[in-house]
Short mmCIF file of C-alpha atoms and ligand atoms in Angstrom, two decimals:
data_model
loop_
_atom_site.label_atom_id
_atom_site.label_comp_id
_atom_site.label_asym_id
_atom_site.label_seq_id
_atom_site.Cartn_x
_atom_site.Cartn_y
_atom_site.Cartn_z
CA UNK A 1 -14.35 -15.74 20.87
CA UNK A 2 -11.45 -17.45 19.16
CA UNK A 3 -7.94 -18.22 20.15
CA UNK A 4 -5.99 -15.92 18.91
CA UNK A 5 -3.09 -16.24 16.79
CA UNK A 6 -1.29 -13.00 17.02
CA UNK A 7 -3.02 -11.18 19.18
CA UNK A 8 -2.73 -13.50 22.07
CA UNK A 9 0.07 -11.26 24.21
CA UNK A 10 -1.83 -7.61 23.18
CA UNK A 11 -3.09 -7.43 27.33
CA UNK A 12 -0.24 -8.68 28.77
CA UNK A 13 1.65 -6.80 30.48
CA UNK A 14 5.19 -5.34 29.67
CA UNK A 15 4.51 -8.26 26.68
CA UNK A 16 7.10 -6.40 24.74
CA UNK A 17 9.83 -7.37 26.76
CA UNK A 18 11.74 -10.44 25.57
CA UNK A 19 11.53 -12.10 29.37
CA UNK A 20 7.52 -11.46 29.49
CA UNK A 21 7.47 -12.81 25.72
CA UNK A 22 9.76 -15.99 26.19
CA UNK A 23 7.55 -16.74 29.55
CA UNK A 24 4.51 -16.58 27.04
CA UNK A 25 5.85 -19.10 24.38
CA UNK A 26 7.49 -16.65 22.09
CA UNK A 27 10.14 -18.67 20.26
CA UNK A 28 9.23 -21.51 20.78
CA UNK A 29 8.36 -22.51 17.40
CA UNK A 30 11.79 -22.10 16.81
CA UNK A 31 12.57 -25.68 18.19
CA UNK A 32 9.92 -27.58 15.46
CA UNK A 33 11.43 -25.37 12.80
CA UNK A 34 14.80 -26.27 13.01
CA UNK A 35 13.96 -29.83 12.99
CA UNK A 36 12.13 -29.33 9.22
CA UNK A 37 14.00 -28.47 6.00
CA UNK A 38 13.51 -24.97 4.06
CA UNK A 39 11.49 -26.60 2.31
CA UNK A 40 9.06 -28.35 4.63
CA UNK A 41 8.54 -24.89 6.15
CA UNK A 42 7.31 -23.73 2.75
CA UNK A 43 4.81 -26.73 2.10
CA UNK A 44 3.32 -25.51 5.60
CA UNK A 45 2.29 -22.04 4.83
CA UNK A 46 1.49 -23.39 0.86
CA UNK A 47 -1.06 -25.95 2.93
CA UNK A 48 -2.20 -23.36 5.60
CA UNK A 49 -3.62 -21.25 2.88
CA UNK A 50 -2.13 -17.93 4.50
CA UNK A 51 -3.01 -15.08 2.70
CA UNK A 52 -0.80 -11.56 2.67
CA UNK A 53 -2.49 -9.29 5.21
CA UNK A 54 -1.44 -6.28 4.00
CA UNK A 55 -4.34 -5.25 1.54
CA UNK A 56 -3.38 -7.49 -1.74
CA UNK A 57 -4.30 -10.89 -0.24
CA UNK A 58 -2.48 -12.76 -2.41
CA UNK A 59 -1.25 -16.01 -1.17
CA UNK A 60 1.81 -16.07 0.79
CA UNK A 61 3.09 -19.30 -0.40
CA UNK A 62 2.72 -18.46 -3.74
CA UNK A 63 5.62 -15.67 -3.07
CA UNK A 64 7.76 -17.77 -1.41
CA UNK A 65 7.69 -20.78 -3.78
CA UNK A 66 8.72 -18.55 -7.15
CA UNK A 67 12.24 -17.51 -5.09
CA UNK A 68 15.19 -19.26 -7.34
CA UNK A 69 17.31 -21.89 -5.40
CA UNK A 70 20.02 -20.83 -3.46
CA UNK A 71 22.88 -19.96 -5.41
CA UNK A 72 26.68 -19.62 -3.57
CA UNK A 73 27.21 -15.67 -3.63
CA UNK A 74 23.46 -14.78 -4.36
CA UNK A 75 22.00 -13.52 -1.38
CA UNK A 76 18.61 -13.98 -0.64
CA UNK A 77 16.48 -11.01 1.21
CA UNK A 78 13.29 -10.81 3.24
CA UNK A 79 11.47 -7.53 3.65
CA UNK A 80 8.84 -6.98 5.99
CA UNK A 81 6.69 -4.10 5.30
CA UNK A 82 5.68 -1.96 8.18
CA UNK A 83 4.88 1.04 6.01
CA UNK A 84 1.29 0.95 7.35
CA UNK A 85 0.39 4.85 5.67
CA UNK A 86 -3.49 3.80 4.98
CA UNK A 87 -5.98 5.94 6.72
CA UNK A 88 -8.36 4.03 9.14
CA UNK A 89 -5.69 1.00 9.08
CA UNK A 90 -3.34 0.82 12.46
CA UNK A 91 -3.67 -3.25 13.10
CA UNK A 92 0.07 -4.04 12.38
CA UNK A 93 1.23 -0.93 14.88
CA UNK A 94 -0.14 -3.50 17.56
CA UNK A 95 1.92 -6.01 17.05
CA UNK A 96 5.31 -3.93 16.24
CA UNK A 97 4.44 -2.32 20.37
CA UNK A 98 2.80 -4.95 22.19
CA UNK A 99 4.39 -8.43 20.14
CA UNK A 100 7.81 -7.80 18.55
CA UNK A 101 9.09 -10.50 19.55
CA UNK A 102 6.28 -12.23 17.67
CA UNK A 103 7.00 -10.48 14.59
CA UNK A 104 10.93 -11.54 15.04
CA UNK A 105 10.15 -15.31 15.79
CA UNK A 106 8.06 -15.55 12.07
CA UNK A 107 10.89 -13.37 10.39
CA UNK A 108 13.17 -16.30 12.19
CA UNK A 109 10.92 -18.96 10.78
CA UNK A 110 10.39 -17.07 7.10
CA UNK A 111 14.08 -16.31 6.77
CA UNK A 112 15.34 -20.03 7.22
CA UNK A 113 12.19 -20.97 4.93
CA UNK A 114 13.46 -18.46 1.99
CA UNK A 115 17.37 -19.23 2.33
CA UNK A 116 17.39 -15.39 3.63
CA UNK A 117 20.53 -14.54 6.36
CA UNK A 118 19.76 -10.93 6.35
CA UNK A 119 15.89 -9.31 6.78
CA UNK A 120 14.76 -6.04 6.69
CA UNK A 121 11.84 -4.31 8.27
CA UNK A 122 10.67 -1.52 6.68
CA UNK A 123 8.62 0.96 9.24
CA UNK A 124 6.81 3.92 8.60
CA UNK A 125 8.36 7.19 9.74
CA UNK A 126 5.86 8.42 11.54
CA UNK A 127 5.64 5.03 13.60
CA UNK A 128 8.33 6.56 15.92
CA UNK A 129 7.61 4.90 19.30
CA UNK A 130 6.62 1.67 17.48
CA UNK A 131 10.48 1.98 15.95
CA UNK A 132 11.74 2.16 19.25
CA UNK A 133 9.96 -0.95 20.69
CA UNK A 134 10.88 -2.71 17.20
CA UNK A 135 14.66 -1.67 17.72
CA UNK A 136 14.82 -2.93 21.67
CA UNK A 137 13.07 -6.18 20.68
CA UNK A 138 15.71 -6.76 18.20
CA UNK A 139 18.62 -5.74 20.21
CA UNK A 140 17.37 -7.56 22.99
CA UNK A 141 17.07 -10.52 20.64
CA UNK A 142 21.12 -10.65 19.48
CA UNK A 143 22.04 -10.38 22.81
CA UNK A 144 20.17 -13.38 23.47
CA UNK A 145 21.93 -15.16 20.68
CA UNK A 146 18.17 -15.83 19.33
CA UNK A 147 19.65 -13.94 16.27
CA UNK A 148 23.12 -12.22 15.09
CA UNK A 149 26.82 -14.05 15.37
CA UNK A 150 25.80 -15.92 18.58
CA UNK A 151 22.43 -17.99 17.30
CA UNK A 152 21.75 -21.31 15.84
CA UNK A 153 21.01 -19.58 12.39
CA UNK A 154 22.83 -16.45 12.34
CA UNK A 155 20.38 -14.27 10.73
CA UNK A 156 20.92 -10.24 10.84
CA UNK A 157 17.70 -8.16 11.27
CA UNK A 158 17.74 -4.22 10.49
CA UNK A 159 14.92 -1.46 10.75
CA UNK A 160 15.18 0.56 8.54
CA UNK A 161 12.66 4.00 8.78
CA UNK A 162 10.80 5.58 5.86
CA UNK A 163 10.78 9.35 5.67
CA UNK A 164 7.00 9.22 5.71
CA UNK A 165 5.41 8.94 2.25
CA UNK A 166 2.20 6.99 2.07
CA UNK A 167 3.77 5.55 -1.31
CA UNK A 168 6.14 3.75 0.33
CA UNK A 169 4.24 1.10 1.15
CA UNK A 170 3.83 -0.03 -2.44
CA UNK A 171 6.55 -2.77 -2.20
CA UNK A 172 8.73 -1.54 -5.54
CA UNK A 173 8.90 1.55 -3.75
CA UNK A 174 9.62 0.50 -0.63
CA UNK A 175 12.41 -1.29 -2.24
CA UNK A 176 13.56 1.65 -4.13
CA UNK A 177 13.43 3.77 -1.05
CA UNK A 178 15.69 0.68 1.08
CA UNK A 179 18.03 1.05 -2.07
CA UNK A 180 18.63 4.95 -0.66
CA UNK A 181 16.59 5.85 -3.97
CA UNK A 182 13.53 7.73 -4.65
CA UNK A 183 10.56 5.70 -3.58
CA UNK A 184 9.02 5.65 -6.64
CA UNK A 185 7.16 2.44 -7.75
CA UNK A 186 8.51 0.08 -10.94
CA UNK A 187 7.57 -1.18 -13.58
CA UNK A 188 5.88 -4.71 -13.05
CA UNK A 189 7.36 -7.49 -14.82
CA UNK A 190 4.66 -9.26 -16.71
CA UNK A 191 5.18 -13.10 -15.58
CA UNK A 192 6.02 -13.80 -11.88
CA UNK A 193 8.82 -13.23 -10.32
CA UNK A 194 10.67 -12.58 -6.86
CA UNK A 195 11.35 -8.90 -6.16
CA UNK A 196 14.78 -7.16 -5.92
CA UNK A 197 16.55 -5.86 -3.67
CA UNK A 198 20.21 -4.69 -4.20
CA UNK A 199 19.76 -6.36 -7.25
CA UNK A 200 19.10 -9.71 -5.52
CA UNK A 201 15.55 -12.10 -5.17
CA UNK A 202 13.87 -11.11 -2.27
CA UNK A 203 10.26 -11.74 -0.83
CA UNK A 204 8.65 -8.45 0.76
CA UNK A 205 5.47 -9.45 3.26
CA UNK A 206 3.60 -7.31 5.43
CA UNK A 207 4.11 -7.61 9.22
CA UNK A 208 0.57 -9.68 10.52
CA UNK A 209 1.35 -12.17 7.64
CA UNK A 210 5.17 -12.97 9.04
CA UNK A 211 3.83 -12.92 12.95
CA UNK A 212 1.34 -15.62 11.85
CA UNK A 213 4.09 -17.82 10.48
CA UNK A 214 5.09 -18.95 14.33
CA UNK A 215 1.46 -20.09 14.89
CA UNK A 216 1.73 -22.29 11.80
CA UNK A 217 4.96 -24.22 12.57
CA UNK A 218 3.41 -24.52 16.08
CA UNK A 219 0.15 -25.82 15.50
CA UNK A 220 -0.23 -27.06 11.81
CA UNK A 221 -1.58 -25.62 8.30
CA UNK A 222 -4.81 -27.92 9.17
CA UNK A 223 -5.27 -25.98 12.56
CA UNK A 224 -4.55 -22.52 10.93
CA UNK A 225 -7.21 -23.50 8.20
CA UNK A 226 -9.81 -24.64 11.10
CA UNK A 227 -10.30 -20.67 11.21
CA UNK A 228 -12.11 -18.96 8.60
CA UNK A 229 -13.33 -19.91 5.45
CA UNK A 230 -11.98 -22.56 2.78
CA UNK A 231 -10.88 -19.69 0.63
CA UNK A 232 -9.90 -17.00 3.37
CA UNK A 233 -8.59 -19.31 5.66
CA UNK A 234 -7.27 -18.26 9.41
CA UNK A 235 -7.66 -15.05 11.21
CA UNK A 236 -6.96 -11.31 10.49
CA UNK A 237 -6.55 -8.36 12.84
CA UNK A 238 -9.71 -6.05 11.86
CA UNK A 239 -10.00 -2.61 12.56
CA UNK A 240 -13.13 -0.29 13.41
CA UNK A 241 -12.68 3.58 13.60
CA UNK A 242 -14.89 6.32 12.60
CA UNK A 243 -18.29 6.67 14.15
CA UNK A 244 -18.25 3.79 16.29
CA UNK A 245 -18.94 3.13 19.94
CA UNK A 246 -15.69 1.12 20.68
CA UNK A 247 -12.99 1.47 18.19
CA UNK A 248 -9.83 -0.16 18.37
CA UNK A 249 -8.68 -3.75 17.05
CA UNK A 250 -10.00 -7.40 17.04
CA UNK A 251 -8.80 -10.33 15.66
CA UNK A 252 -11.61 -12.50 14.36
CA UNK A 253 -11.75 -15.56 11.50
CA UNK A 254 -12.25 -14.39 8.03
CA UNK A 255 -16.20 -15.21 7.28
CA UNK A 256 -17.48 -13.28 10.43
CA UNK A 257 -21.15 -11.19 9.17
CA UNK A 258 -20.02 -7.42 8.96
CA UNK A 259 -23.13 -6.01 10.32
CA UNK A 260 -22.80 -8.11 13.39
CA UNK A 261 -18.80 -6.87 14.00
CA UNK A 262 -20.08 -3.44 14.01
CA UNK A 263 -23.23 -3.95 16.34
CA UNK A 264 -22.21 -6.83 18.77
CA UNK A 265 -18.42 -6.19 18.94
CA UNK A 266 -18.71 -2.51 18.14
CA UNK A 267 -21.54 -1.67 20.20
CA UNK A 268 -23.17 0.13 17.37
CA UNK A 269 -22.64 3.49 15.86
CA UNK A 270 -22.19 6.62 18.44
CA UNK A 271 -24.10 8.64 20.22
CA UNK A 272 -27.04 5.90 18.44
CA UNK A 273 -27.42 8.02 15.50
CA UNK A 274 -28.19 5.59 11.95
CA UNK A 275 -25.27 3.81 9.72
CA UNK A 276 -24.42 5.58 6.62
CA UNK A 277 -21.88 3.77 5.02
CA UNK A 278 -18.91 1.59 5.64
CA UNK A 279 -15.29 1.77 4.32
CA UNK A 280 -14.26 -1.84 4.49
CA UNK A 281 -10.68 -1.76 4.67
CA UNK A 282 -8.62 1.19 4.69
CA UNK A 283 -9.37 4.73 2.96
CA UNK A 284 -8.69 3.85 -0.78
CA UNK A 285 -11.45 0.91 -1.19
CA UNK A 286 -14.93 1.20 -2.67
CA UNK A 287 -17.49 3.11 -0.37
CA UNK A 288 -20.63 0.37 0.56
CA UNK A 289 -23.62 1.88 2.10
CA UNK A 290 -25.26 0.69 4.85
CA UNK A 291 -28.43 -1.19 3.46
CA UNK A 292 -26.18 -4.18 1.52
CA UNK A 293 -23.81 -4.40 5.01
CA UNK A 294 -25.99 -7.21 6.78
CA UNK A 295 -25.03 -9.47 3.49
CA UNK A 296 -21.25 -8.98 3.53
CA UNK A 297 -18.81 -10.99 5.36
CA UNK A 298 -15.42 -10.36 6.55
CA UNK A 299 -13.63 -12.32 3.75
CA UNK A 300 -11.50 -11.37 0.47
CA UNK A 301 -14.64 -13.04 -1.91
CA UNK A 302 -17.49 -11.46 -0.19
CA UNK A 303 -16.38 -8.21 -0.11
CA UNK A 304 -15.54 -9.11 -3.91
CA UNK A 305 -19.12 -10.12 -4.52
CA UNK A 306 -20.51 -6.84 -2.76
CA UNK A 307 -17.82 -4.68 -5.23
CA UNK A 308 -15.56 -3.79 -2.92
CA UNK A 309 -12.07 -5.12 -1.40
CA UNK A 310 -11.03 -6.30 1.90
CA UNK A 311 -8.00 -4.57 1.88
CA UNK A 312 -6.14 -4.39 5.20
CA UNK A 313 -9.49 -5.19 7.24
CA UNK A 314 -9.73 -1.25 8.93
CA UNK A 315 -12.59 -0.33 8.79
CA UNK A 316 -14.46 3.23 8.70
CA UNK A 317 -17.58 3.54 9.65
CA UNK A 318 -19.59 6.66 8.53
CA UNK A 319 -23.02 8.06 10.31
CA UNK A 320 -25.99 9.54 9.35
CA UNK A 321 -24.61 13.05 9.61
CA UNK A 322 -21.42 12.53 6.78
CA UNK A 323 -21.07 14.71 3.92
CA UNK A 324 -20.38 11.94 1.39
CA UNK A 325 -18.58 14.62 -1.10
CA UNK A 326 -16.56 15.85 2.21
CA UNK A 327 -15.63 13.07 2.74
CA UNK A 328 -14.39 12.14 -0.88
CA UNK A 329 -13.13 15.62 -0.82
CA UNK A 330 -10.99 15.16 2.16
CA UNK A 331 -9.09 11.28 0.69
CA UNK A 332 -8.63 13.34 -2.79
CA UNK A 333 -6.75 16.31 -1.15
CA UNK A 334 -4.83 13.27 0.75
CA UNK A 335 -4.20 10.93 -2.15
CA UNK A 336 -3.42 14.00 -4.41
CA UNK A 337 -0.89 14.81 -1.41
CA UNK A 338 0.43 11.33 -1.99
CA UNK A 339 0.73 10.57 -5.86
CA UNK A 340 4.63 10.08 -6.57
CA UNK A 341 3.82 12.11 -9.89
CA UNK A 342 5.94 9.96 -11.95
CA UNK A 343 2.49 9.13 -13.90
CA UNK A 344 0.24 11.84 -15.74
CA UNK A 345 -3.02 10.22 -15.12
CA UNK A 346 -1.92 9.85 -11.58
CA UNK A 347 -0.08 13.39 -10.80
CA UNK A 348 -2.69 15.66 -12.72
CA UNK A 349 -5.69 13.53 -12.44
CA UNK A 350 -6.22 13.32 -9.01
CA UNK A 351 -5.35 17.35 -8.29
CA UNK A 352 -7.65 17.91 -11.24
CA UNK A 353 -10.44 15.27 -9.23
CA UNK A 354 -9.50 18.03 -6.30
CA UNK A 355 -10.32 21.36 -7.97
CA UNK A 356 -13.10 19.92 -9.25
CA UNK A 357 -15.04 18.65 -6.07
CA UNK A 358 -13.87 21.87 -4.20
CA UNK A 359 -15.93 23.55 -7.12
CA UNK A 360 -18.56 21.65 -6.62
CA UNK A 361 -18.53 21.94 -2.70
CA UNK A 362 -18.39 26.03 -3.04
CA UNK A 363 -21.80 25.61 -4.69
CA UNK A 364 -20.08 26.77 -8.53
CA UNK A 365 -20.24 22.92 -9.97
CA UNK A 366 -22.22 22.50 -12.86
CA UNK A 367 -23.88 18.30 -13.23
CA UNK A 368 -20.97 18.03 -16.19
CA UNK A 369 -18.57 18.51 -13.38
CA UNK A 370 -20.26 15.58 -11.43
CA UNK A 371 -19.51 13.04 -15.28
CA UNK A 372 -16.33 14.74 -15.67
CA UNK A 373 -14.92 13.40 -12.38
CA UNK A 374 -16.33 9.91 -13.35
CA UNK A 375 -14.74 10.13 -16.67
CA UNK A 376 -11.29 11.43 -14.92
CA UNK A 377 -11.89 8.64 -12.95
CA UNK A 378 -11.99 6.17 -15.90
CA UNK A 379 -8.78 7.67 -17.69
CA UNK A 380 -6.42 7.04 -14.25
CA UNK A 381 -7.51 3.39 -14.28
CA UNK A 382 -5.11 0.63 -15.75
CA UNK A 383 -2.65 3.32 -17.81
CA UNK A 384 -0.51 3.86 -14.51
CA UNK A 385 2.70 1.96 -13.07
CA UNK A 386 1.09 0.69 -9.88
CA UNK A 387 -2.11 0.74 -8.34
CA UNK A 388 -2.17 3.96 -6.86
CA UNK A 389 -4.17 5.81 -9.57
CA UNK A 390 -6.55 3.11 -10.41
CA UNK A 391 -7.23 2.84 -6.47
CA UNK A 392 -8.00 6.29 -5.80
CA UNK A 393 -10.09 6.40 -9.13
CA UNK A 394 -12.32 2.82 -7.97
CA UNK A 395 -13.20 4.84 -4.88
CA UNK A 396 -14.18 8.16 -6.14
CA UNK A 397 -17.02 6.36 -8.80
CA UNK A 398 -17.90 4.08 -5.81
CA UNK A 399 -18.60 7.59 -3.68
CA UNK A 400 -20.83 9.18 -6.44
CA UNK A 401 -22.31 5.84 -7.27
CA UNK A 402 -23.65 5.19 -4.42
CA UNK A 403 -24.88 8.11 -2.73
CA UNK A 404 -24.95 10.17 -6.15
CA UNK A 405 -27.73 12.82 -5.05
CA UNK A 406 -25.86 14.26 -2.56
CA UNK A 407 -23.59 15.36 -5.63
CA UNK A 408 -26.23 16.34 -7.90
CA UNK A 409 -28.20 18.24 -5.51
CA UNK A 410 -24.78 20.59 -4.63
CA UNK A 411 -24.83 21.79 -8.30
CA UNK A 412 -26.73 24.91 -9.63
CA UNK A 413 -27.11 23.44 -13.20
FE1 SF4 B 501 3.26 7.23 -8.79
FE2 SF4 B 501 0.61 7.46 -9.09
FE3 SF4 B 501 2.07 6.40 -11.02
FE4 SF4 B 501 1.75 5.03 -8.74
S1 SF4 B 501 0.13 5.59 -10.21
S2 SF4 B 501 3.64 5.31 -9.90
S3 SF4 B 501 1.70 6.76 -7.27
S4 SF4 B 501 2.17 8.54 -10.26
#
């Protein structure tokens, strides 16, 4: 086993409280960070390779560098996201219970790295105890002076709690949601730029990518990229739920062989019946079936290679006895549930995807209705304003793809 970077406290207990945390190290990264410029705090995660752990991957640095210089009167903002919505994902709920105080010492560190004074995190609104241990973690932390009037750097933190829609946790949403708006998605710019909040440049990063922050200040980019792989370097909390002998969370290096997660970590599938298929990392990426699994690895390029995503890392894990068009069945009702609507592909597509498999699953589909839900498929993808619809669409051909008998053989003609 490894040692971990942000999952070090998750036995420990009472590891929420800030006099359990501070007897464990939290915070004290603090005193190497205020020694370094803004800058030289940037240059460390750029060098670390940290990559965003909340499904994208996209380097971290990379979003920090294109923030504008500070200007007098232009505040800067830094939004965590905490909107984790994605069935079979629940890694960053571990760290808002058992760490907070791990998750406020990086948005210390990424704040004075970004010019920022005043942070948000964003939680999901069904993460109701998780809130609670966020909010006590903070307030501990002003009283301390660690942040708020009394500290070194007099940064304000605020939680903020969605109203529970899975969209949310698109970041323009998010954003438009923090605004007290509608959280609809926007438009993408089409070179790069920060994002905006309250019309002002702001970073947005999920919550395992800001509590590995402290770990790089700490210990240095070189010892965060001893984990992993050269392209995927460091560690990421994966998940395993499903039809698994011991579910629950493990952080591990990027690189680790997926077949060997599920049977030596895992202990296997349950009740030893045979592997079906796996969902790699949360609900909405490409289906891979069990027979390629002993060939993938636990990084952002493998899964790549073996047409899928890594995604957040949680993992579903699907035995012998799964319906594969139940299953589809039961993300399209969700996902339908879920589209904001302000797209037509999106809104009517995946309802339409719906009425179709239900069809098909009462034993009235017709083989056209199997092409016409590819084709639907291929009309939501890349003609939407974020990647809801083109999500939901890549995993709906990957189910039929890959097991597509078990579609066929449900329809009379
Ligand atoms: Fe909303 Fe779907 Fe369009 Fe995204 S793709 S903006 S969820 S309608």
């Amino acid at each position: 086993m490894i040692k971990p970077i942000v999952s070090r406290l998750f036995q420990v207990p009472n590891s929420h409280k800030l006099e359990i945390a501070r007897s464990h190290g939290r915070y004290d990264s603090l005193k190497i960070l205020f020694s370094k410029s803004p800058e030289e705090i940037t240059q460390m995660v750029c060098q670390s390779g940290l990559r965003g752990k909340g499904g994208g991957g996209a380097p971290t640095g990379d979003k920090w560098k294109i923030m504008p210089s500070p200007k007098p009167g232009i505040p800067h903002y830094l939004v965590i996201n905490a909107d984790e919505s994605e069935p079979g994902t629940f890694k960053d709920r571990q760290i808002l219970e058992k760490d907070p105080h791990l998750l406020i010492e990086g948005i210390i560190a990424s704040s004075y790295a970004l010019h920022v004074k005043h942070a948000y995190i964003y939680i999901r609104g069904e993460y109701h105890f998780p809130a609670q241990r966020v909010q006590e973690a903070i307030n501990e932390a002003y009283e301390a002076g660690i942040i708020g009037p009394k500290s070194e750097f007099k940064l304000d933190i605020t939680l903020h709690r969605g109203a529970g829609a899975y969209i949310c946790g698109e970041k323009s949403a998010l954003l438009e949601s923090l605004e007290g708006k509608r959280g609809h998605p926007r438009l993408k710019p089409h070179g790069k730029e920060p994002e905006w909040l309250f019309e002002a440049p702001t970073v947005v990063n999920n919550v395992e990518t800001i509590a590995s922050v402290p770990f790089i200040i700490q210990e240095g980019p070189d010892a965060y990229r001893s984990y992993g792989t050269k392209d995927s370097p460091g560690t990421m909390l994966f998940g395993l739920s499903g039809h698994i002998k011991n579910p629950g969370i493990y952080e591990l290096p990027y690189g680790v062989n997926m077949l060997q997660f599920i049977q030596e970590i895992g202990g296997g599938v349950r009740d030893n019946k045979e592997l079906k298929a796996v969902v790699p990392g949360g609900s909405s990426c490409s289906i891979l079936k069990a027979d390629i699994i002993h060939k993938v690895t636990l990084d952002y390029e493998s899964l790549k290679r073996n047409g899928s995503t890594l995604g957040t890392g949680g993992m579903i894990i699907m035995d012998e006895s799964v319906s594969i068009p139940k299953a589809m069945k039961n993300l399209l009702e969700f996902y339908h549930h879920e589209s904001c609507g302000q797209c037509t592909p999106c809104r009517e597509g995946t309802g339409w995807m719906d009425r179709i498999l239900a069809k098909v699953l009462n034993g009235n589909g017709t083989k056209e209705d199997i092409q016409l839900l590819l084709e639907i498929s291929n009309t939501m993808n890349g003609k939407t304003i974020c990647v809801f619809a083109p999500a939901v669409a890549t995993m709906a051909i990957s189910y039929i793809q890959a097991f597509p008998e078990e579609f066929y053989v449900l329809c009379a003609k």
